[in-house]
Amino acid sequence: MDEQPGLSEQYRRASPWPLFIALGLPIAEIGVLFGLVPLAVGGLLLFVGSVAGIVQESGYVERPWNLLVGLGGVLVVLGGALALSQLTGGSLDGFVSALGSNGLVVRGVSIVIAGAIALGVGGVARFVETEPI
Amino acid sequence: MANGQIALTLLMGVLLVAVAAFLTRIEDWRSYTPLAGGGGGTAEESGYAHEEKPGGLIRWLTTVDHKDIGMLYGTYALATFTIGGLMVMIMRAELLDPAATLIESTTYNGLLTSHGITMLFLFGTPIIAAFSNYFIPLIIGADDMAFPRINAIAFWLLPPGALLIWAGFFVPGLAPAQVGWTMYAPLSVGVGAGTQSGAGVDLMLLGLHLTGVSATMGAINFIATIFTERAEDCTWANLDIFSWTILTQSGLILFAFPLLGSALVMLLLDRNFGTTFFAVEGGSPILWQHLFWFFGHPEVYILFLPPAGLISLILPKFSGRKLFGFKFVVYSTLAIGVLSFGVWAHHMFTTGIDPRIRGSFMAVSLAIAIPSAVKVFNWITTMWNGRVRLTAPMLFSIGTISNFIIGGITGVFLAAIPVDLVLHDTYYVVGHFHYIVMGVLGFMTFAGLYYWFPIFTGRMYQRTLAKWHFWLTFVGTQLTFFAMLLLGYLGMPRRYATYDFPIGPVDPVTALHQVATLGAFLIAIGFVIHVWNFVQSWSEGPILEDEDPWNLKEIGQYTREWEWHHRRMETAIADGGDEEVATDGGKESNEEELTTDGGENVSETDCSD
Ligand code: HEM
Ligand SMILES: [Cu+2]
């Protein structure tokens, strides 16, 4: 075990994660509802990241990364479904013009972006962070 | 627009980096001991992991201890109560005279909407959670809640929820929602020329949604805790009355709040994405009313049952007798819980729904009066021939019973269709439910705060100030809300900023409104005294050395949470004091509230008394 214990390791009755889960959820909701891409992406990342963190901290999983990949995957699927449901043709031009005109496509894409980042971070960290605990 | 996006992106990026930096500073990612089964709070003690919590602000931001979270809920609820109270004081001042003199009617509508939502969702549910978080684990002998971290998440969702609900007031460019706490369609869908299509309403709906998520998480946690975390000797047969009411309330929340959440999402979709769930030519505005009141009526019992449990808990302590008919009080709680899902359409008698539907809802609504009356009679019989000690918590409990009688009986009148057709949407309804939300929930909040003050603070409050608080609140409540019942009889419609319209006698209406405002100011003065008493006694009151300030041992009602309090006092003295209990200066114990003394005939208690 490490020299320096983390907060929730050192103290039995503390955890840094709940606050950030509770912050991520509203930011994500506002972002998605109003179609504000930065808020949607950032809020969702904060939310899924904290969920992965808290689940690891509680000992349900050993490392957070696989879970982060999974949650990112869910976001990609959900956002993708939302965006695709609005597209008629399969062409790239149609997609780009829909991004400009259809708010639902924008929202779907912002969810996909958040999911992709979570997927990427989780996937990379999973292999970089291989040291056993 | 593009600039705005860039600024937002920057802001969001900075926030995320800051969060990540903060987390890596305080949290070591690779140091977790795997704790099988999760559940938290039960981590094996490893060499250095003996401290419970960090210090300072970080402690409060990261705590997952049920007592700390209870304190957070309590602080939050008293803050929101103050804000909701200030809103209503402005409204009451406006109503002193018939015309709109002080504020515009649009401002009035905004304050009205926010007052209702603040009091029900930001004060009512959280203050109950404050008591139950702090005491349910202690009373049933659990180490903590079943899911301590979910408990913390549920609390931390509330401050953002409040900010969103009030956003219309302080975000430039937004107008506060004016749709009323019931958010009736088609107004709430954004139809019409007012501010109701603005983003202020959307933000309020989002905020409500968050508080709903929070309440649901809390409810699941309480159900799991009461089912699985009880101590060995705490069985279903001797489970205490407060836990029963919290269990029932959590069940109601579990079925009611997710429905509200879904209905809110439907409303948001109608407002922003062109669906027609509640459009006149679509699912119809009546659908909103059905969904809303299927949640809304259970919600009023969500706010009533735990305070009723507090009466059943506190009353016997100061009557020197056990709760009369314990079993029947539990049965009536369960009965009310079940029946409360079968009465929602009594809020819709005047909407033109099928008369046969109305009739059946009237019958069930009248039937709810029976378990309610069972409670009242049991409370009265508990005091009968008892050795009643009129301490502040007892005064508030007795006041609550009388308020509940008026609130309940007016409810029975309203449940009768012919009466409701006349009184619907008048101040009579406002009087009815305030007798319960202020007269029961508000009063029992104060009763609970006084009763457990020694446990929260290790000190005693000032008795004289508490009595002033009670009498001002009691008289104020009667003046304000009885005047409202009379205003209803005179035909004064609710939710109006003015009453200079020629539908009725203006003079008596004016007089009654002035009485109501006077009462409201009395309540406000009482509350200021209460806050002063609390803050001053907490910081300067003498340390209480008596572990039984209410002389409960004598009557064999020294319950678990007091035993825990006693243990904590002893540990604190042995350790030379820790951060939770200040023990320096061991002063004389303060006996000012005690009316009796003597006999230390300690009797064994289980979790039921
Ligand atoms: C004896 C039991 C009760 C009965 C039979 C009853 C009946 C009614 C009826 C029929 C109405 C509709 C009046 C109208 O809008 O025309 C009503 C309104 C209301 N009641 Fe009760 N009630 C009872 C107890 C309670 C309790 C315990 C609460 C707890 C807080 C409560 C809170 C409310 C509220 C908030 C409203 C107004 C809702 C609105 O804004 O329109 N009632 N009640
Ligand atoms: Cu009702």
PDB file of N, CA, C and O in Angstrom, chain A residues 1-2 4-15 17-19 21-22 26 29 34 38 42 54 56-58 60 63 104 107 129 133, chain B residues 5 9 12 23 26-33 35 38-39 41 45 48-49 51-54 62 64-65 143 149 152 156 206 209-210 273:
ATOM      1  N   MET A   1       0.823  -1.202   0.000  1.00  0.00           N
ATOM      2  CA  MET A   1       0.000   0.000   0.000  1.00  0.00           C
ATOM      3  C   MET A   1       0.856   1.250   0.000  1.00  0.00           C
ATOM      4  O   MET A   1       2.019   1.224   0.351  1.00  0.00           O
ATOM      5  N   ASP A   2       0.279   2.330  -0.401  1.00  0.00           N
ATOM      6  CA  ASP A   2       1.034   3.554  -0.596  1.00  0.00           C
ATOM      7  C   ASP A   2       1.391   4.224   0.729  1.00  0.00           C
ATOM      8  O   ASP A   2       0.781   3.988   1.753  1.00  0.00           O
ATOM      9  N   GLN A   4       1.092   7.488   1.270  1.00  0.00           N
ATOM     10  CA  GLN A   4       0.106   8.514   1.584  1.00  0.00           C
ATOM     11  C   GLN A   4      -1.299   8.000   1.352  1.00  0.00           C
ATOM     12  O   GLN A   4      -1.681   7.758   0.216  1.00  0.00           O
ATOM     13  N   PRO A   5      -2.078   7.834   2.366  1.00  0.00           N
ATOM     14  CA  PRO A   5      -3.436   7.395   2.127  1.00  0.00           C
ATOM     15  C   PRO A   5      -4.283   8.519   1.542  1.00  0.00           C
ATOM     16  O   PRO A   5      -4.047   9.684   1.831  1.00  0.00           O
ATOM     17  N   GLY A   6      -5.261   8.173   0.721  1.00  0.00           N
ATOM     18  CA  GLY A   6      -6.169   9.184   0.204  1.00  0.00           C
ATOM     19  C   GLY A   6      -7.181   9.563   1.265  1.00  0.00           C
ATOM     20  O   GLY A   6      -7.279   8.937   2.312  1.00  0.00           O
ATOM     21  N   LEU A   7      -7.938  10.599   0.944  1.00  0.00           N
ATOM     22  CA  LEU A   7      -8.885  11.130   1.926  1.00  0.00           C
ATOM     23  C   LEU A   7      -9.809  10.067   2.477  1.00  0.00           C
ATOM     24  O   LEU A   7      -9.913   9.843   3.679  1.00  0.00           O
ATOM     25  N   SER A   8     -10.457   9.335   1.566  1.00  0.00           N
ATOM     26  CA  SER A   8     -11.469   8.414   2.032  1.00  0.00           C
ATOM     27  C   SER A   8     -10.849   7.138   2.559  1.00  0.00           C
ATOM     28  O   SER A   8     -11.530   6.270   3.078  1.00  0.00           O
ATOM     29  N   GLU A   9      -9.547   7.025   2.378  1.00  0.00           N
ATOM     30  CA  GLU A   9      -8.837   5.909   2.968  1.00  0.00           C
ATOM     31  C   GLU A   9      -8.435   6.253   4.395  1.00  0.00           C
ATOM     32  O   GLU A   9      -8.520   5.449   5.319  1.00  0.00           O
ATOM     33  N   GLN A  10      -8.044   7.519   4.530  1.00  0.00           N
ATOM     34  CA  GLN A  10      -7.535   7.961   5.814  1.00  0.00           C
ATOM     35  C   GLN A  10      -8.671   8.159   6.811  1.00  0.00           C
ATOM     36  O   GLN A  10      -8.524   7.859   7.990  1.00  0.00           O
ATOM     37  N   TYR A  11      -9.760   8.654   6.312  1.00  0.00           N
ATOM     38  CA  TYR A  11     -10.878   8.935   7.202  1.00  0.00           C
ATOM     39  C   TYR A  11     -12.014   8.000   6.852  1.00  0.00           C
ATOM     40  O   TYR A  11     -12.393   7.863   5.699  1.00  0.00           O
ATOM     41  N   ARG A  12     -12.563   7.383   7.879  1.00  0.00           N
ATOM     42  CA  ARG A  12     -13.582   6.389   7.597  1.00  0.00           C
ATOM     43  C   ARG A  12     -14.874   7.013   7.111  1.00  0.00           C
ATOM     44  O   ARG A  12     -15.690   6.378   6.461  1.00  0.00           O
ATOM     45  N   ARG A  13     -15.128   8.235   7.500  1.00  0.00           N
ATOM     46  CA  ARG A  13     -16.439   8.794   7.189  1.00  0.00           C
ATOM     47  C   ARG A  13     -16.342  10.013   6.300  1.00  0.00           C
ATOM     48  O   ARG A  13     -16.953  11.041   6.564  1.00  0.00           O
ATOM     49  N   ALA A  14     -15.563   9.903   5.249  1.00  0.00           N
ATOM     50  CA  ALA A  14     -15.464  11.006   4.306  1.00  0.00           C
ATOM     51  C   ALA A  14     -15.312  10.445   2.908  1.00  0.00           C
ATOM     52  O   ALA A  14     -14.757   9.368   2.713  1.00  0.00           O
ATOM     53  N   SER A  15     -15.827  11.177   1.945  1.00  0.00           N
ATOM     54  CA  SER A  15     -15.645  10.812   0.552  1.00  0.00           C
ATOM     55  C   SER A  15     -15.753  12.079  -0.283  1.00  0.00           C
ATOM     56  O   SER A  15     -16.653  12.890  -0.065  1.00  0.00           O
ATOM     57  N   TRP A  17     -16.394  12.255  -3.446  1.00  0.00           N
ATOM     58  CA  TRP A  17     -17.148  12.098  -4.694  1.00  0.00           C
ATOM     59  C   TRP A  17     -18.570  12.624  -4.680  1.00  0.00           C
ATOM     60  O   TRP A  17     -19.020  13.206  -5.681  1.00  0.00           O
ATOM     61  N   PRO A  18     -19.346  12.458  -3.618  1.00  0.00           N
ATOM     62  CA  PRO A  18     -20.762  12.841  -3.704  1.00  0.00           C
ATOM     63  C   PRO A  18     -20.972  14.269  -4.177  1.00  0.00           C
ATOM     64  O   PRO A  18     -21.828  14.539  -5.029  1.00  0.00           O
ATOM     65  N   LEU A  19     -20.160  15.194  -3.669  1.00  0.00           N
ATOM     66  CA  LEU A  19     -20.306  16.592  -4.053  1.00  0.00           C
ATOM     67  C   LEU A  19     -20.224  16.761  -5.567  1.00  0.00           C
ATOM     68  O   LEU A  19     -20.992  17.504  -6.172  1.00  0.00           O
ATOM     69  N   ILE A  21     -20.612  14.397  -7.942  1.00  0.00           N
ATOM     70  CA  ILE A  21     -21.734  13.778  -8.644  1.00  0.00           C
ATOM     71  C   ILE A  21     -22.903  14.751  -8.655  1.00  0.00           C
ATOM     72  O   ILE A  21     -23.548  14.984  -9.685  1.00  0.00           O
ATOM     73  N   ALA A  22     -23.149  15.361  -7.500  1.00  0.00           N
ATOM     74  CA  ALA A  22     -24.283  16.271  -7.390  1.00  0.00           C
ATOM     75  C   ALA A  22     -24.053  17.558  -8.166  1.00  0.00           C
ATOM     76  O   ALA A  22     -24.990  18.294  -8.427  1.00  0.00           O
ATOM     77  N   PRO A  26     -26.607  18.362 -12.429  1.00  0.00           N
ATOM     78  CA  PRO A  26     -27.324  19.558 -12.893  1.00  0.00           C
ATOM     79  C   PRO A  26     -26.645  20.247 -14.062  1.00  0.00           C
ATOM     80  O   PRO A  26     -27.332  20.719 -14.975  1.00  0.00           O
ATOM     81  N   GLU A  29     -27.601  18.382 -17.038  1.00  0.00           N
ATOM     82  CA  GLU A  29     -29.016  18.588 -17.393  1.00  0.00           C
ATOM     83  C   GLU A  29     -29.213  19.926 -18.089  1.00  0.00           C
ATOM     84  O   GLU A  29     -29.888  20.012 -19.119  1.00  0.00           O
ATOM     85  N   PHE A  34     -30.689  22.918 -22.753  1.00  0.00           N
ATOM     86  CA  PHE A  34     -30.601  24.148 -23.520  1.00  0.00           C
ATOM     87  C   PHE A  34     -29.671  24.030 -24.726  1.00  0.00           C
ATOM     88  O   PHE A  34     -29.427  25.018 -25.401  1.00  0.00           O
ATOM     89  N   PRO A  38     -20.685  23.001 -24.370  1.00  0.00           N
ATOM     90  CA  PRO A  38     -19.633  22.863 -23.348  1.00  0.00           C
ATOM     91  C   PRO A  38     -20.183  22.359 -22.011  1.00  0.00           C
ATOM     92  O   PRO A  38     -19.572  21.514 -21.362  1.00  0.00           O
ATOM     93  N   GLY A  42     -19.026  18.902 -20.417  1.00  0.00           N
ATOM     94  CA  GLY A  42     -18.336  18.978 -19.134  1.00  0.00           C
ATOM     95  C   GLY A  42     -19.142  18.348 -18.010  1.00  0.00           C
ATOM     96  O   GLY A  42     -18.609  17.603 -17.186  1.00  0.00           O
ATOM     97  N   ILE A  54     -16.560   6.939  -7.371  1.00  0.00           N
ATOM     98  CA  ILE A  54     -17.226   6.552  -6.116  1.00  0.00           C
ATOM     99  C   ILE A  54     -17.436   5.042  -6.082  1.00  0.00           C
ATOM    100  O   ILE A  54     -17.365   4.414  -5.022  1.00  0.00           O
ATOM    101  N   GLN A  56     -15.494   2.815  -7.389  1.00  0.00           N
ATOM    102  CA  GLN A  56     -14.223   2.210  -6.998  1.00  0.00           C
ATOM    103  C   GLN A  56     -13.965   2.407  -5.510  1.00  0.00           C
ATOM    104  O   GLN A  56     -13.585   1.480  -4.803  1.00  0.00           O
ATOM    105  N   GLU A  57     -14.239   3.623  -5.053  1.00  0.00           N
ATOM    106  CA  GLU A  57     -13.955   3.918  -3.654  1.00  0.00           C
ATOM    107  C   GLU A  57     -14.739   2.997  -2.727  1.00  0.00           C
ATOM    108  O   GLU A  57     -14.246   2.563  -1.688  1.00  0.00           O
ATOM    109  N   SER A  58     -15.971   2.687  -3.112  1.00  0.00           N
ATOM    110  CA  SER A  58     -16.779   1.813  -2.263  1.00  0.00           C
ATOM    111  C   SER A  58     -16.359   0.362  -2.381  1.00  0.00           C
ATOM    112  O   SER A  58     -16.919  -0.491  -1.709  1.00  0.00           O
ATOM    113  N   TYR A  60     -16.664  -1.643  -5.021  1.00  0.00           N
ATOM    114  CA  TYR A  60     -17.427  -2.509  -5.915  1.00  0.00           C
ATOM    115  C   TYR A  60     -16.583  -2.924  -7.115  1.00  0.00           C
ATOM    116  O   TYR A  60     -16.810  -3.971  -7.704  1.00  0.00           O
ATOM    117  N   ARG A  63     -10.563  -1.048 -10.073  1.00  0.00           N
ATOM    118  CA  ARG A  63     -10.070   0.122 -10.794  1.00  0.00           C
ATOM    119  C   ARG A  63     -11.262   0.798 -11.451  1.00  0.00           C
ATOM    120  O   ARG A  63     -12.204   0.145 -11.873  1.00  0.00           O
ATOM    121  N   LEU A 104     -31.770  18.923 -31.797  1.00  0.00           N
ATOM    122  CA  LEU A 104     -31.646  17.581 -31.219  1.00  0.00           C
ATOM    123  C   LEU A 104     -30.362  16.906 -31.683  1.00  0.00           C
ATOM    124  O   LEU A 104     -29.728  16.171 -30.926  1.00  0.00           O
ATOM    125  N   ARG A 107     -27.576  18.239 -29.602  1.00  0.00           N
ATOM    126  CA  ARG A 107     -27.583  17.639 -28.260  1.00  0.00           C
ATOM    127  C   ARG A 107     -27.049  16.207 -28.306  1.00  0.00           C
ATOM    128  O   ARG A 107     -26.242  15.803 -27.473  1.00  0.00           O
ATOM    129  N   GLU A 129      -2.130   2.632 -16.532  1.00  0.00           N
ATOM    130  CA  GLU A 129      -2.111   2.387 -15.092  1.00  0.00           C
ATOM    131  C   GLU A 129      -2.184   0.900 -14.830  1.00  0.00           C
ATOM    132  O   GLU A 129      -3.242   0.367 -14.501  1.00  0.00           O
ATOM    133  N   ILE A 133      -2.166  -2.811  -7.244  1.00  0.00           N
ATOM    134  CA  ILE A 133      -2.364  -1.936  -6.091  1.00  0.00           C
ATOM    135  C   ILE A 133      -1.442  -2.343  -4.936  1.00  0.00           C
ATOM    136  O   ILE A 133      -1.454  -3.463  -4.524  1.00  0.00           O
TER     137      ILE A 133
ATOM    138  N   GLN B   5     -20.006  30.842 -26.490  1.00  0.00           N
ATOM    139  CA  GLN B   5     -19.636  29.424 -26.483  1.00  0.00           C
ATOM    140  C   GLN B   5     -18.199  29.235 -26.024  1.00  0.00           C
ATOM    141  O   GLN B   5     -17.896  28.360 -25.209  1.00  0.00           O
ATOM    142  N   THR B   9     -16.942  27.261 -22.804  1.00  0.00           N
ATOM    143  CA  THR B   9     -16.008  26.142 -22.902  1.00  0.00           C
ATOM    144  C   THR B   9     -14.837  26.351 -21.961  1.00  0.00           C
ATOM    145  O   THR B   9     -14.423  25.444 -21.234  1.00  0.00           O
ATOM    146  N   MET B  12     -15.938  25.882 -18.350  1.00  0.00           N
ATOM    147  CA  MET B  12     -16.159  24.472 -18.062  1.00  0.00           C
ATOM    148  C   MET B  12     -14.823  23.746 -17.948  1.00  0.00           C
ATOM    149  O   MET B  12     -14.620  22.935 -17.038  1.00  0.00           O
ATOM    150  N   LEU B  23      -9.151  16.786  -6.601  1.00  0.00           N
ATOM    151  CA  LEU B  23      -9.293  15.367  -6.281  1.00  0.00           C
ATOM    152  C   LEU B  23      -7.932  14.705  -6.128  1.00  0.00           C
ATOM    153  O   LEU B  23      -7.715  13.928  -5.206  1.00  0.00           O
ATOM    154  N   ILE B  26      -6.368  15.574  -2.729  1.00  0.00           N
ATOM    155  CA  ILE B  26      -6.850  14.991  -1.478  1.00  0.00           C
ATOM    156  C   ILE B  26      -7.064  13.492  -1.571  1.00  0.00           C
ATOM    157  O   ILE B  26      -7.244  12.838  -0.560  1.00  0.00           O
ATOM    158  N   GLU B  27      -7.053  12.961  -2.784  1.00  0.00           N
ATOM    159  CA  GLU B  27      -7.408  11.561  -2.892  1.00  0.00           C
ATOM    160  C   GLU B  27      -6.255  10.805  -3.535  1.00  0.00           C
ATOM    161  O   GLU B  27      -5.774  11.175  -4.586  1.00  0.00           O
ATOM    162  N   ASP B  28      -5.772   9.759  -2.876  1.00  0.00           N
ATOM    163  CA  ASP B  28      -4.735   8.957  -3.505  1.00  0.00           C
ATOM    164  C   ASP B  28      -5.384   7.794  -4.220  1.00  0.00           C
ATOM    165  O   ASP B  28      -6.003   6.943  -3.628  1.00  0.00           O
ATOM    166  N   TRP B  29      -5.214   7.804  -5.546  1.00  0.00           N
ATOM    167  CA  TRP B  29      -5.981   6.883  -6.392  1.00  0.00           C
ATOM    168  C   TRP B  29      -5.649   5.429  -6.150  1.00  0.00           C
ATOM    169  O   TRP B  29      -6.432   4.545  -6.416  1.00  0.00           O
ATOM    170  N   ARG B  30      -4.389   5.183  -5.708  1.00  0.00           N
ATOM    171  CA  ARG B  30      -4.008   3.777  -5.657  1.00  0.00           C
ATOM    172  C   ARG B  30      -3.968   3.257  -4.233  1.00  0.00           C
ATOM    173  O   ARG B  30      -3.447   2.207  -3.955  1.00  0.00           O
ATOM    174  N   SER B  31      -4.518   4.032  -3.316  1.00  0.00           N
ATOM    175  CA  SER B  31      -4.346   3.604  -1.934  1.00  0.00           C
ATOM    176  C   SER B  31      -5.548   2.864  -1.377  1.00  0.00           C
ATOM    177  O   SER B  31      -5.566   2.502  -0.225  1.00  0.00           O
ATOM    178  N   TYR B  32      -6.567   2.651  -2.212  1.00  0.00           N
ATOM    179  CA  TYR B  32      -7.772   2.040  -1.647  1.00  0.00           C
ATOM    180  C   TYR B  32      -7.532   0.613  -1.181  1.00  0.00           C
ATOM    181  O   TYR B  32      -7.015  -0.214  -1.907  1.00  0.00           O
ATOM    182  N   THR B  33      -7.949   0.346   0.018  1.00  0.00           N
ATOM    183  CA  THR B  33      -8.045  -1.057   0.415  1.00  0.00           C
ATOM    184  C   THR B  33      -9.321  -1.566  -0.196  1.00  0.00           C
ATOM    185  O   THR B  33     -10.355  -0.946  -0.004  1.00  0.00           O
ATOM    186  N   LEU B  35     -12.610  -3.012  -0.207  1.00  0.00           N
ATOM    187  CA  LEU B  35     -13.474  -3.459   0.876  1.00  0.00           C
ATOM    188  C   LEU B  35     -14.617  -4.230   0.268  1.00  0.00           C
ATOM    189  O   LEU B  35     -15.434  -3.688  -0.446  1.00  0.00           O
ATOM    190  N   GLY B  38     -18.737  -3.428  -0.363  1.00  0.00           N
ATOM    191  CA  GLY B  38     -19.102  -2.029  -0.351  1.00  0.00           C
ATOM    192  C   GLY B  38     -19.825  -1.650   0.920  1.00  0.00           C
ATOM    193  O   GLY B  38     -19.434  -2.051   2.004  1.00  0.00           O
ATOM    194  N   GLY B  39     -20.881  -0.887   0.775  1.00  0.00           N
ATOM    195  CA  GLY B  39     -21.650  -0.510   1.947  1.00  0.00           C
ATOM    196  C   GLY B  39     -21.000   0.628   2.702  1.00  0.00           C
ATOM    197  O   GLY B  39     -21.675   1.360   3.408  1.00  0.00           O
ATOM    198  N   GLY B  41     -18.411   2.854   5.241  1.00  0.00           N
ATOM    199  CA  GLY B  41     -18.524   3.064   6.674  1.00  0.00           C
ATOM    200  C   GLY B  41     -18.090   1.877   7.497  1.00  0.00           C
ATOM    201  O   GLY B  41     -17.963   1.970   8.702  1.00  0.00           O
ATOM    202  N   GLU B  45     -10.263  -1.231   9.750  1.00  0.00           N
ATOM    203  CA  GLU B  45      -9.346  -0.202  10.209  1.00  0.00           C
ATOM    204  C   GLU B  45      -7.933  -0.625   9.841  1.00  0.00           C
ATOM    205  O   GLU B  45      -7.420  -1.600  10.360  1.00  0.00           O
ATOM    206  N   TYR B  48      -3.311   3.465   9.721  1.00  0.00           N
ATOM    207  CA  TYR B  48      -3.462   4.903   9.880  1.00  0.00           C
ATOM    208  C   TYR B  48      -4.888   5.360   9.701  1.00  0.00           C
ATOM    209  O   TYR B  48      -5.196   6.515   9.831  1.00  0.00           O
ATOM    210  N   ALA B  49      -5.766   4.453   9.325  1.00  0.00           N
ATOM    211  CA  ALA B  49      -7.126   4.882   9.023  1.00  0.00           C
ATOM    212  C   ALA B  49      -7.988   4.820  10.264  1.00  0.00           C
ATOM    213  O   ALA B  49      -8.907   4.050  10.350  1.00  0.00           O
ATOM    214  N   GLU B  51      -8.918   7.887  12.013  1.00  0.00           N
ATOM    215  CA  GLU B  51      -9.708   9.099  12.181  1.00  0.00           C
ATOM    216  C   GLU B  51     -11.014   8.965  11.416  1.00  0.00           C
ATOM    217  O   GLU B  51     -11.072   8.358  10.366  1.00  0.00           O
ATOM    218  N   GLU B  52     -12.061   9.593  11.962  1.00  0.00           N
ATOM    219  CA  GLU B  52     -13.341   9.513  11.278  1.00  0.00           C
ATOM    220  C   GLU B  52     -13.420  10.484  10.107  1.00  0.00           C
ATOM    221  O   GLU B  52     -13.868  10.131   9.041  1.00  0.00           O
ATOM    222  N   LYS B  53     -13.025  11.717  10.344  1.00  0.00           N
ATOM    223  CA  LYS B  53     -13.220  12.740   9.311  1.00  0.00           C
ATOM    224  C   LYS B  53     -12.069  13.726   9.324  1.00  0.00           C
ATOM    225  O   LYS B  53     -11.439  13.930  10.355  1.00  0.00           O
ATOM    226  N   PRO B  54     -11.841  14.362   8.169  1.00  0.00           N
ATOM    227  CA  PRO B  54     -10.875  15.458   8.158  1.00  0.00           C
ATOM    228  C   PRO B  54     -11.453  16.668   8.883  1.00  0.00           C
ATOM    229  O   PRO B  54     -12.605  16.652   9.298  1.00  0.00           O
ATOM    230  N   THR B  62     -17.102  16.725   2.494  1.00  0.00           N
ATOM    231  CA  THR B  62     -16.848  15.333   2.125  1.00  0.00           C
ATOM    232  C   THR B  62     -17.484  14.332   3.081  1.00  0.00           C
ATOM    233  O   THR B  62     -17.342  13.135   2.884  1.00  0.00           O
ATOM    234  N   VAL B  64     -19.616  11.660   5.020  1.00  0.00           N
ATOM    235  CA  VAL B  64     -20.691  10.711   4.708  1.00  0.00           C
ATOM    236  C   VAL B  64     -21.276  10.163   6.015  1.00  0.00           C
ATOM    237  O   VAL B  64     -21.957   9.155   6.025  1.00  0.00           O
ATOM    238  N   ASP B  65     -21.018  10.858   7.107  1.00  0.00           N
ATOM    239  CA  ASP B  65     -21.543  10.452   8.407  1.00  0.00           C
ATOM    240  C   ASP B  65     -22.995  10.922   8.524  1.00  0.00           C
ATOM    241  O   ASP B  65     -23.292  12.093   8.277  1.00  0.00           O
ATOM    242  N   ASP B 143     -25.001   1.356  12.479  1.00  0.00           N
ATOM    243  CA  ASP B 143     -23.752   2.124  12.482  1.00  0.00           C
ATOM    244  C   ASP B 143     -23.906   3.409  11.703  1.00  0.00           C
ATOM    245  O   ASP B 143     -23.356   4.433  12.039  1.00  0.00           O
ATOM    246  N   ARG B 149     -22.731   7.006   1.136  1.00  0.00           N
ATOM    247  CA  ARG B 149     -22.336   7.923   0.064  1.00  0.00           C
ATOM    248  C   ARG B 149     -23.543   8.417  -0.711  1.00  0.00           C
ATOM    249  O   ARG B 149     -23.622   9.585  -1.077  1.00  0.00           O
ATOM    250  N   ALA B 152     -24.972  11.209   1.034  1.00  0.00           N
ATOM    251  CA  ALA B 152     -24.312  12.494   0.778  1.00  0.00           C
ATOM    252  C   ALA B 152     -24.706  13.044  -0.589  1.00  0.00           C
ATOM    253  O   ALA B 152     -24.952  14.245  -0.735  1.00  0.00           O
ATOM    254  N   TRP B 156     -26.287  16.737  -1.449  1.00  0.00           N
ATOM    255  CA  TRP B 156     -25.616  17.740  -2.277  1.00  0.00           C
ATOM    256  C   TRP B 156     -26.376  18.088  -3.540  1.00  0.00           C
ATOM    257  O   TRP B 156     -26.061  19.078  -4.209  1.00  0.00           O
ATOM    258  N   LEU B 206     -36.113  22.064 -13.873  1.00  0.00           N
ATOM    259  CA  LEU B 206     -34.900  21.256 -13.669  1.00  0.00           C
ATOM    260  C   LEU B 206     -34.554  21.162 -12.192  1.00  0.00           C
ATOM    261  O   LEU B 206     -34.206  20.093 -11.675  1.00  0.00           O
ATOM    262  N   HIS B 209     -36.758  18.835 -10.532  1.00  0.00           N
ATOM    263  CA  HIS B 209     -36.389  17.474 -10.908  1.00  0.00           C
ATOM    264  C   HIS B 209     -35.250  16.979 -10.028  1.00  0.00           C
ATOM    265  O   HIS B 209     -35.269  15.859  -9.513  1.00  0.00           O
ATOM    266  N   LEU B 210     -34.263  17.854  -9.798  1.00  0.00           N
ATOM    267  CA  LEU B 210     -33.123  17.461  -8.957  1.00  0.00           C
ATOM    268  C   LEU B 210     -33.571  17.165  -7.532  1.00  0.00           C
ATOM    269  O   LEU B 210     -33.135  16.176  -6.922  1.00  0.00           O
ATOM    270  N   PHE B 273     -39.388  20.873 -27.001  1.00  0.00           N
ATOM    271  CA  PHE B 273     -39.182  20.023 -28.171  1.00  0.00           C
ATOM    272  C   PHE B 273     -40.470  19.684 -28.902  1.00  0.00           C
ATOM    273  O   PHE B 273     -40.540  18.718 -29.653  1.00  0.00           O
TER     274      PHE B 273
END
